[in-house]
mmCIF file of C-alpha atoms in Angstrom:
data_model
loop_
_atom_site.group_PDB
_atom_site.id
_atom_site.type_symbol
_atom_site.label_atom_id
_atom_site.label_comp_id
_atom_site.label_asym_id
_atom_site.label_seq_id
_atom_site.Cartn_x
_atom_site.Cartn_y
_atom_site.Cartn_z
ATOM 1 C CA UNK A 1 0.000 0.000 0.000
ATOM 2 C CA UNK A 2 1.412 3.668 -0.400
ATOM 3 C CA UNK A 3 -0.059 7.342 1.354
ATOM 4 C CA UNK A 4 -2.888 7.345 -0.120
ATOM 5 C CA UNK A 5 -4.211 4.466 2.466
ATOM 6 C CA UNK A 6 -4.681 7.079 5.296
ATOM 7 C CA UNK A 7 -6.632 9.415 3.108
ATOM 8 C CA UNK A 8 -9.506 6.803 1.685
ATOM 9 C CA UNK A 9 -12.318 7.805 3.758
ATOM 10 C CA UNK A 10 -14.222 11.148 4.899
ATOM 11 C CA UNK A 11 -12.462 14.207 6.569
ATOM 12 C CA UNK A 12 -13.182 12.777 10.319
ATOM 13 C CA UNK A 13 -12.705 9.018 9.587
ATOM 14 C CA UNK A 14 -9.634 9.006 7.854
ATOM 15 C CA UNK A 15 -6.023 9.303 10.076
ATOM 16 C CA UNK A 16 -4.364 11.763 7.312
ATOM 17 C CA UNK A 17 -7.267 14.326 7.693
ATOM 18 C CA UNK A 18 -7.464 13.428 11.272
ATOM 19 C CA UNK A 19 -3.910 14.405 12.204
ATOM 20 C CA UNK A 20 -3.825 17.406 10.353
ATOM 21 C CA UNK A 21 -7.313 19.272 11.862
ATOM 22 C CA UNK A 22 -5.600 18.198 15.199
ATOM 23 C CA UNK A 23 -2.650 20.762 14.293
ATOM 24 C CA UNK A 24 0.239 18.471 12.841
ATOM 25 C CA UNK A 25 1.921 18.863 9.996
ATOM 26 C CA UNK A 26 1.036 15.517 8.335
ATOM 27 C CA UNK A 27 3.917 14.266 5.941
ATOM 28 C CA UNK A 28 2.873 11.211 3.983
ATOM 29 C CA UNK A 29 5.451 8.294 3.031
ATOM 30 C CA UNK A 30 5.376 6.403 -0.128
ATOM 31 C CA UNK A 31 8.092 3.962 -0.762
ATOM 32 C CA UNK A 32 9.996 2.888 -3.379
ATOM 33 C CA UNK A 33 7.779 0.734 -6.640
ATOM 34 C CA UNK A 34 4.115 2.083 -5.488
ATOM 35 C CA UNK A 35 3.012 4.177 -8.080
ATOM 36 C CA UNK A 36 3.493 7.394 -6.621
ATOM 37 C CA UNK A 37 7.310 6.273 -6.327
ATOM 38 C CA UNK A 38 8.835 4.923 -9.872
ATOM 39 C CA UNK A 39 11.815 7.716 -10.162
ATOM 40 C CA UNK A 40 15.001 6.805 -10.115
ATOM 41 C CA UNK A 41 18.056 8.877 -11.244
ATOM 42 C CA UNK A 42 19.212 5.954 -13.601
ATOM 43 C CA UNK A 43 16.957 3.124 -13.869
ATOM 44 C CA UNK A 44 13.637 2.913 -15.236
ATOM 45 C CA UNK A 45 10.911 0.331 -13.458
ATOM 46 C CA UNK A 46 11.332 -1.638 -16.835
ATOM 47 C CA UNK A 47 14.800 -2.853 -15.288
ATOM 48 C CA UNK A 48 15.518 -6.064 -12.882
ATOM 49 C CA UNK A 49 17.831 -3.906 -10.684
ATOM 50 C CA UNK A 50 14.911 -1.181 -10.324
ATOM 51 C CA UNK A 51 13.341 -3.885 -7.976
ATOM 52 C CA UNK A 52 16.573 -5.297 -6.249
ATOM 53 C CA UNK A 53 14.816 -4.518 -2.737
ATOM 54 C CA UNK A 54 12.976 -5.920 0.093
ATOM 55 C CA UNK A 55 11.165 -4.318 2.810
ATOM 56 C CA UNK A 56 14.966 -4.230 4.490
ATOM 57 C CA UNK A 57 15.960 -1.605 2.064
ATOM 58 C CA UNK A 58 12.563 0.250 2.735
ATOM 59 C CA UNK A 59 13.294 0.285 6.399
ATOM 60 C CA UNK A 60 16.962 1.483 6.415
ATOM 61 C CA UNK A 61 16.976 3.424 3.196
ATOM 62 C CA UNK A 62 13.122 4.820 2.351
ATOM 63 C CA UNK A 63 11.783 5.536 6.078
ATOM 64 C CA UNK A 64 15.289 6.457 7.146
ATOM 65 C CA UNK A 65 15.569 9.341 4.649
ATOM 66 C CA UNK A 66 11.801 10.344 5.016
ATOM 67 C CA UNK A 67 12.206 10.534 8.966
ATOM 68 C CA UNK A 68 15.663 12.314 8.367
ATOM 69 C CA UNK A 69 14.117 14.689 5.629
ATOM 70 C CA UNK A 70 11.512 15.634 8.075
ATOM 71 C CA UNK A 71 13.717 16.411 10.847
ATOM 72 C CA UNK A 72 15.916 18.465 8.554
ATOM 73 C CA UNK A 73 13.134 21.224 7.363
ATOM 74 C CA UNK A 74 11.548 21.123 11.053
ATOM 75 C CA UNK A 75 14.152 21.033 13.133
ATOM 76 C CA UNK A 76 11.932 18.833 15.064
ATOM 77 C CA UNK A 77 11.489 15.108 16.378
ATOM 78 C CA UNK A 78 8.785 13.461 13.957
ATOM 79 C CA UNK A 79 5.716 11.137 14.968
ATOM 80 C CA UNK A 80 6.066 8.387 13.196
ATOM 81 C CA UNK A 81 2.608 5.858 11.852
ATOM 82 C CA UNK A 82 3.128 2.700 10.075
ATOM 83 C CA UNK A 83 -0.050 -0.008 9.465
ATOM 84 C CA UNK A 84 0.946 -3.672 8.443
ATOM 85 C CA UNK A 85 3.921 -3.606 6.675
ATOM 86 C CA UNK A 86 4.727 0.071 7.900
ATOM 87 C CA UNK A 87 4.980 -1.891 11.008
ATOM 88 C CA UNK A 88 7.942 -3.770 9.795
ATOM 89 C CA UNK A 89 9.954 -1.137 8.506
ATOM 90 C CA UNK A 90 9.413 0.900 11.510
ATOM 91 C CA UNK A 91 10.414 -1.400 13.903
ATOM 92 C CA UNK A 92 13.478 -2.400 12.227
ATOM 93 C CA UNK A 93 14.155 1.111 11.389
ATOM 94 C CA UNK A 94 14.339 2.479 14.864
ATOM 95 C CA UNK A 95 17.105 -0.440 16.005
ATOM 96 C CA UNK A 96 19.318 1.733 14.126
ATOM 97 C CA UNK A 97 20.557 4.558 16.585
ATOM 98 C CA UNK A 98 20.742 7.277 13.879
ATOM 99 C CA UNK A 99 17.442 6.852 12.887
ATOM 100 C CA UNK A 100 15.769 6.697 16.485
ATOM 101 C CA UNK A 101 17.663 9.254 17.773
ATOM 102 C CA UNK A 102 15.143 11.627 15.317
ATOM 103 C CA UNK A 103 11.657 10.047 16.236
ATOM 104 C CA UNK A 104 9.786 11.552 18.955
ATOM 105 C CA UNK A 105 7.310 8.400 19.528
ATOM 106 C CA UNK A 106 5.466 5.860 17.052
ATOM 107 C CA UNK A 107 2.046 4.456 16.804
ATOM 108 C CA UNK A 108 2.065 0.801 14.813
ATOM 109 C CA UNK A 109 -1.594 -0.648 13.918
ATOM 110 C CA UNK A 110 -1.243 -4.106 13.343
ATOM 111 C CA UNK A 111 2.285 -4.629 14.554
ATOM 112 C CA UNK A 112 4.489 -7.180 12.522
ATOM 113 C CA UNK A 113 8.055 -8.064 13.252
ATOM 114 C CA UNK A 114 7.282 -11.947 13.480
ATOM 115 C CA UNK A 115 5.076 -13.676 11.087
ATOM 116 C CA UNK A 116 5.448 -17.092 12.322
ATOM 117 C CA UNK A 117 1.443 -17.637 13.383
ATOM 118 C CA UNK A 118 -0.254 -16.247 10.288
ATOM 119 C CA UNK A 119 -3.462 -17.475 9.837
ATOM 120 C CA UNK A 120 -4.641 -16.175 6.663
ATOM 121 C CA UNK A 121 -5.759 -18.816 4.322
ATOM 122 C CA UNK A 122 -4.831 -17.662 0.785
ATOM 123 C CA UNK A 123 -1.364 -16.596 2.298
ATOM 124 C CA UNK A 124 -0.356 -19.970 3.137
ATOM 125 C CA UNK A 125 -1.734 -21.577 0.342
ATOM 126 C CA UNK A 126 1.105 -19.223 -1.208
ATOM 127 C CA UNK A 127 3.824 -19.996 0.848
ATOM 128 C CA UNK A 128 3.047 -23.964 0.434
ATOM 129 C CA UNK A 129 3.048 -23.771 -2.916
ATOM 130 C CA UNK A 130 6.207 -21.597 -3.012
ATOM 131 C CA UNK A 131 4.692 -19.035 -4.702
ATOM 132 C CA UNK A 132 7.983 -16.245 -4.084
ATOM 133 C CA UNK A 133 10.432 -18.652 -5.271
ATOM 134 C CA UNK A 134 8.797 -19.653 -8.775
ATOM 135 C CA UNK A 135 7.789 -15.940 -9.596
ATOM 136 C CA UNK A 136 11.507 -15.191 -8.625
ATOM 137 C CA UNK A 137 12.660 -18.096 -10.980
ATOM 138 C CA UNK A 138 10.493 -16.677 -13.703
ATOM 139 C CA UNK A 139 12.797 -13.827 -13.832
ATOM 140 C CA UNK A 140 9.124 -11.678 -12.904
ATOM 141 C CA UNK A 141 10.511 -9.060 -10.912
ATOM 142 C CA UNK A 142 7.596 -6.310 -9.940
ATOM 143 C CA UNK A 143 4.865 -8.213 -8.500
ATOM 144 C CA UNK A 144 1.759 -5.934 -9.123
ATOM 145 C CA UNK A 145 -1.833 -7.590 -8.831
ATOM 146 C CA UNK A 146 -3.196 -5.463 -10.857
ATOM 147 C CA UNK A 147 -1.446 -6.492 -13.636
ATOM 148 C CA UNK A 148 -2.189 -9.441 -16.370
ATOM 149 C CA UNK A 149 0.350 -11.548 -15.346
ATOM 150 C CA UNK A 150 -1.184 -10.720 -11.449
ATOM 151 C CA UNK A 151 -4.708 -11.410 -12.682
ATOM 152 C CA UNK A 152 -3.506 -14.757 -13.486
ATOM 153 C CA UNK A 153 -1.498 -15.741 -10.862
ATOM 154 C CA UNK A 154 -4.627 -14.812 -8.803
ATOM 155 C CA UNK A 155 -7.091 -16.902 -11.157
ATOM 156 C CA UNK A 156 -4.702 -19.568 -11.122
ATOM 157 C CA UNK A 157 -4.383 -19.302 -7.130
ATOM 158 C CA UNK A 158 -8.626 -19.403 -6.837
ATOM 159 C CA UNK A 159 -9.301 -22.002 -9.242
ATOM 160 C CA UNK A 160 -10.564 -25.170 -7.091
ATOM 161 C CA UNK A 161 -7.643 -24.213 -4.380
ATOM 162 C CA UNK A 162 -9.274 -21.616 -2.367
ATOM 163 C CA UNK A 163 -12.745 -20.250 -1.885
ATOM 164 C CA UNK A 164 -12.048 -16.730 -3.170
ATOM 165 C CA UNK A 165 -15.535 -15.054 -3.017
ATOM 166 C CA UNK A 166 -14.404 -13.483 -0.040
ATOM 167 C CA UNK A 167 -10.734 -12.477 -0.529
ATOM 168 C CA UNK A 168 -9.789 -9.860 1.628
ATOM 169 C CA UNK A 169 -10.856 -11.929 4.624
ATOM 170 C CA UNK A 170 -8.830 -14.854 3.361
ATOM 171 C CA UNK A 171 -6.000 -12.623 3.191
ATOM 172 C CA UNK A 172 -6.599 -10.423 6.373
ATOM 173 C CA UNK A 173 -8.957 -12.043 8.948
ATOM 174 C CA UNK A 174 -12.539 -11.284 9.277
ATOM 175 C CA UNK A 175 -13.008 -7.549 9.607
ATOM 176 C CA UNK A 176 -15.921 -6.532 11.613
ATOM 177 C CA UNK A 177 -16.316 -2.978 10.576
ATOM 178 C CA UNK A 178 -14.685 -2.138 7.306
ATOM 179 C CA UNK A 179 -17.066 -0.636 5.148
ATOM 180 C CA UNK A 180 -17.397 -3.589 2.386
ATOM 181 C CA UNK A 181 -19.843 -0.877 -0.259
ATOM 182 C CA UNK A 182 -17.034 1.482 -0.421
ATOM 183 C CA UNK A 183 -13.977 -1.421 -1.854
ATOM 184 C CA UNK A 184 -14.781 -0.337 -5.458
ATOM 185 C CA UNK A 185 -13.230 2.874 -4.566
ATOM 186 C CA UNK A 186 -10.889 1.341 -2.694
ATOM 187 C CA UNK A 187 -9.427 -0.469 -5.432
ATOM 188 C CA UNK A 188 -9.452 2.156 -7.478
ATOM 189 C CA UNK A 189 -5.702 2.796 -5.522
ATOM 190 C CA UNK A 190 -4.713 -0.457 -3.718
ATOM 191 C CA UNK A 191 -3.157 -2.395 -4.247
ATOM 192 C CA UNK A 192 0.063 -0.974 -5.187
ATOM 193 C CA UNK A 193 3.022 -3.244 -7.097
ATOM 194 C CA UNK A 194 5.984 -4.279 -4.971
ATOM 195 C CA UNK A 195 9.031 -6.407 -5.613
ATOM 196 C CA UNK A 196 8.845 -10.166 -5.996
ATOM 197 C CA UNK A 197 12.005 -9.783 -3.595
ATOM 198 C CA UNK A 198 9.759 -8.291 -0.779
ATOM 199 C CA UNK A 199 7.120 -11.164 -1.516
ATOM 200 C CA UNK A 200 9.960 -13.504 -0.936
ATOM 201 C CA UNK A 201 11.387 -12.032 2.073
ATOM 202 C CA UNK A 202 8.065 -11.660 3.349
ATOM 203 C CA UNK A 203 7.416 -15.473 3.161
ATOM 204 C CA UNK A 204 11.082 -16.037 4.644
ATOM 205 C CA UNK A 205 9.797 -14.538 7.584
ATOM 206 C CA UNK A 206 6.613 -16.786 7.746
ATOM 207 C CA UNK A 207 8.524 -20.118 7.184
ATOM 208 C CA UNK A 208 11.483 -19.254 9.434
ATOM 209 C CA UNK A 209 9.910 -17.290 12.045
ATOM 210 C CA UNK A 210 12.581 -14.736 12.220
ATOM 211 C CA UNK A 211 12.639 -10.997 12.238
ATOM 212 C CA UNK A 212 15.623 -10.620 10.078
ATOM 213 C CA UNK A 213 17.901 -9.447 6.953
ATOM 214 C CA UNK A 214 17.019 -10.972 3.777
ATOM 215 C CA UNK A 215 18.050 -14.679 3.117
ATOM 216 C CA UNK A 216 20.457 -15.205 0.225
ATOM 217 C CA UNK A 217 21.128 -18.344 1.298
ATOM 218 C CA UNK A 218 24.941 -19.247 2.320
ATOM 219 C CA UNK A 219 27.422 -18.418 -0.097
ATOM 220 C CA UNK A 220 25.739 -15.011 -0.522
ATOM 221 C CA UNK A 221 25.004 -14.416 3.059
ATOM 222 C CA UNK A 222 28.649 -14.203 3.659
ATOM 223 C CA UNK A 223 29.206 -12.091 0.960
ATOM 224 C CA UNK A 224 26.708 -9.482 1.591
ATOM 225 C CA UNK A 225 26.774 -10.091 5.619
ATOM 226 C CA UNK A 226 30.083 -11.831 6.757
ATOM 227 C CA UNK A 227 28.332 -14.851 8.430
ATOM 228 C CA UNK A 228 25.865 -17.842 6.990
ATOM 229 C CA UNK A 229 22.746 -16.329 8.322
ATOM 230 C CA UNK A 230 21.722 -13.166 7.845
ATOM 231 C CA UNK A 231 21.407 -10.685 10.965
ATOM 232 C CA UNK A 232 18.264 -10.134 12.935
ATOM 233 C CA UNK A 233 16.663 -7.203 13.547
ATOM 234 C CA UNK A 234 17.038 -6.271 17.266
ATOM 235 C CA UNK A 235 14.231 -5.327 18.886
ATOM 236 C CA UNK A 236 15.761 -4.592 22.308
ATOM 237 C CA UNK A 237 17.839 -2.430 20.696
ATOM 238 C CA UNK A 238 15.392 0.051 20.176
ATOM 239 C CA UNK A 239 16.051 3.212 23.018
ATOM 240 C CA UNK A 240 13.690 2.053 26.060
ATOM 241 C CA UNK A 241 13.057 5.584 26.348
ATOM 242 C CA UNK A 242 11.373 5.849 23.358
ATOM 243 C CA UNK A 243 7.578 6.170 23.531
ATOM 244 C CA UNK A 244 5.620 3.728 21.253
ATOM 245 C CA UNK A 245 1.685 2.971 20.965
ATOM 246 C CA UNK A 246 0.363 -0.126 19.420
ATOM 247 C CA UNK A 247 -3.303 -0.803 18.080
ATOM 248 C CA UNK A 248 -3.713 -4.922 17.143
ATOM 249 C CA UNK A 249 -7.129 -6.775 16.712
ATOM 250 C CA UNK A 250 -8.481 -10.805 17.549
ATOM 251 C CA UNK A 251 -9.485 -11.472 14.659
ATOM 252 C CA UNK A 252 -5.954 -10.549 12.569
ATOM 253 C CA UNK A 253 -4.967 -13.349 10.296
ATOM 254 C CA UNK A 254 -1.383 -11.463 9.541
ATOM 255 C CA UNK A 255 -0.496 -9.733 12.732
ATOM 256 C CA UNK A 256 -1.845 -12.735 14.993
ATOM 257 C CA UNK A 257 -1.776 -11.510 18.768
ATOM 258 C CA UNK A 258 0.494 -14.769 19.699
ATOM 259 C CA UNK A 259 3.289 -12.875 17.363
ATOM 260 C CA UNK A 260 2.665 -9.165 18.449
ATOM 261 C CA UNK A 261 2.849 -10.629 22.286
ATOM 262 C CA UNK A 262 6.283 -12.429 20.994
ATOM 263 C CA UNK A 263 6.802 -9.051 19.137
ATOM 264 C CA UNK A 264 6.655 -7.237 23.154
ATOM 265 C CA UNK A 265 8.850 -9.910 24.946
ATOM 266 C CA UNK A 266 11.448 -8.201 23.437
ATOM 267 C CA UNK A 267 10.547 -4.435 23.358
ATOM 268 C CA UNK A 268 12.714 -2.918 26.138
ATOM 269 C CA UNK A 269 9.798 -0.830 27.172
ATOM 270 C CA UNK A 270 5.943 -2.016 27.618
ATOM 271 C CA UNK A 271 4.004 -0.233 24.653
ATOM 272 C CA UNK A 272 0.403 1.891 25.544
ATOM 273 C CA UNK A 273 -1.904 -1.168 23.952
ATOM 274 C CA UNK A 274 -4.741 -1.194 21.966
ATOM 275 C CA UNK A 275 -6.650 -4.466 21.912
ATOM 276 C CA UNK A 276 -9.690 -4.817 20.229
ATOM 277 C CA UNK A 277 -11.058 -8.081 20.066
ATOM 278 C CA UNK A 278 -13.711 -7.896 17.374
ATOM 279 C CA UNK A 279 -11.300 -6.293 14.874
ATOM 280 C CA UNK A 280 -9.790 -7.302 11.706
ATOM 281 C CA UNK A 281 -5.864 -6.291 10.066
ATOM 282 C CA UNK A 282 -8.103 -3.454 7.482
ATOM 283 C CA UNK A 283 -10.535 -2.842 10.636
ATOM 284 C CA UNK A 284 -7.631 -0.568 11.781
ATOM 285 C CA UNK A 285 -7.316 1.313 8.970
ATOM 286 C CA UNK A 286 -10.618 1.760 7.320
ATOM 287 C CA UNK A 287 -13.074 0.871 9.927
ATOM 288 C CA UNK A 288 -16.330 3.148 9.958
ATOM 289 C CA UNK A 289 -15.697 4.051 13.793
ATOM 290 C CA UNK A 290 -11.801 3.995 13.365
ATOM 291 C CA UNK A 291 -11.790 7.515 14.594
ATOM 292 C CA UNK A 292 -13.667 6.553 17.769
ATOM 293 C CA UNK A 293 -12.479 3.055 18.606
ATOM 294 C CA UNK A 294 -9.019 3.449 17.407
ATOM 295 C CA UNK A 295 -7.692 6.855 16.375
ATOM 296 C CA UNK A 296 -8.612 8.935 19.332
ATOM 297 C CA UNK A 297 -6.565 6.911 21.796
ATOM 298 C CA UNK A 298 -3.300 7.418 19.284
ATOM 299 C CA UNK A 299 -4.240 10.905 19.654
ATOM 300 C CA UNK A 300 -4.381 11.091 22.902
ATOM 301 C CA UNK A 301 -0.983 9.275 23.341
ATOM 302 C CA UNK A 302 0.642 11.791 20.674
ATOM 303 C CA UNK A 303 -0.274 14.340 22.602
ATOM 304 C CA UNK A 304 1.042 13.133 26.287
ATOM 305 C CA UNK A 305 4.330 13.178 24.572
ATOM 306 C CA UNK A 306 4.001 16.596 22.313
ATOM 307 C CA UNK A 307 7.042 18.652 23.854
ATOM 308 C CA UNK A 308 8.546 15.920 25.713
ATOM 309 C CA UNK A 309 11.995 16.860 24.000
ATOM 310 C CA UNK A 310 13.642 19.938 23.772
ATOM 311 C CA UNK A 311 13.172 20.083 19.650
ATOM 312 C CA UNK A 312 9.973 18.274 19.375
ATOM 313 C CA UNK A 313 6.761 20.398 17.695
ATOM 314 C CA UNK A 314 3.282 20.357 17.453
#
């Protein structure tokens, strides 16, 4: 997904507008291969090495540059939001001490650093069938769903394997309040392409159960890393004084609570937490009372910590 997630509803439902009538300046992140993100000062997204990335290089490279960009023009600290995958880069973002050192506190919906307990059926139908590693072998190397080759890969995927007719709750969980007339519109903007490399690294994480580098397997590991496996992401690494929020739901097939409690075992520092039982991994983003049930607790944690640092602003 890209920025334009956190603007899909009305003025008071959706977090974007939200922030902003609240008195923030609201800077929205799009990473590399969405389709508000295709420059590149040599390559075009027509070449392989355009999409030589994984969600590690959107961590350490993409948010590290947008959090560092941020703190440049405002001299200040920056509030930083991730959802889902937002999750994962933020987490593994703020191990690094030069990045952390510039965030004032985060909110994560749907926190993922371990994806060992997934539940989602048409995800692990995917992994089973090793999905990452023949589209890899294909030499197909920006996976976008919206595409032909995507339609078919989806066709072939719901043809007598899965029961499709409800796909987004194969894929995320049962979502009790997401607003199911509005998805046409929806659509219209999500999905956005990615790598096949972030697919794959994606579904290393599921199979190995590890919150870490990307795999190249041995011979490559120690070329790009110096050792056979490649490095984990510390999580008690991140600053315990470091404030962070998290919003995560029951009925999550991706972020499964037995991961996100796994996920605080190693926080140095308890979260604030957000548990809602009856809630679904979209729920938190576009659910009709997200402002309500959801949003105004973030809020109210931003704002316990607005000033708490000599260069932080409101």
């Amino acid at each position: 997904m890209a920025g334009d997630a956190w603007f899909m509803d009305s003025a008071n439902q959706s977090l974007g507008f939200i922030l902003a009538t609240q008195g923030f300046d609201v800077w929205v992140g799009n990473v590399r291969g969405t389709r508000w993100s295709h420059g590149h000062v040599s390559l075009s997204e027509k070449d392989k090495d355009f999409w030589d990335w994984s969600w590690q290089e959107l961590a350490l490279y993409d948010l590290g540059e947008m959090i560092r960009y941020v703190y440049s023009v405002t001299n200040s600290k920056v509030f930083v939001v991730g959802h889902s995958q937002g999750t994962i880069m933020s987490l593994a973002a703020l191990t690094q001490p030069d990045i952390a050192t510039m965030v004032e506190a985060t909110a994560l919906l749907c926190p993922i650093s371990y994806l060992e307990h997934i539940t989602a059926p048409f995800v692990l139908r995917l992994v089973k069938m090793h999905l990452d590693e023949v589209i890899v072998a294909m030499g197909i190397h920006e996976l976008n769903f919206k595409s032909d080759m995507g339609t078919r890969i989806m066709d072939m995927m719901c043809d007598g394997h899965l029961e499709c007719g409800d796909l987004l709750n194969s894929i995320t969980g049962e979502n009790c309040c997401f607003n199911s007339s509005r998805i046409d519109f929806y659509l219209e903007f999500e999905p956005h392409p990615t790598s096949s490399k972030n697919l794959r690294h994606l579904f290393q994480m599921i199979r190995k159960g590890t919150f870490a580098m990307y795999d190249y397997g041995t011979w490559k590991n120690l070329i790009y890393y110096s050792q056979i496996k490649p490095p984990a992401f510390d999580l008690s690494s991140i600053p315990s004084s470091l404030p962070i929020w998290m919003g995560y739901g029951g009925k999550d097939a991706l972020a499964d609570v037995s991961d996100v409690q796994h996920t605080l075992k190693e926080l140095p520092l308890k979260p604030d937490l957000l548990y809602l039982e009856n809630y679904g991994h979209i729920d938190f983003l576009l659910s009709v009372k997200s402002k309500e049930d959801v949003y105004d607790s973030m809020l109210a944690f931003f704002s316990s910590h607005v000033g708490t640092s000599s260069s932080s602003s409101y």
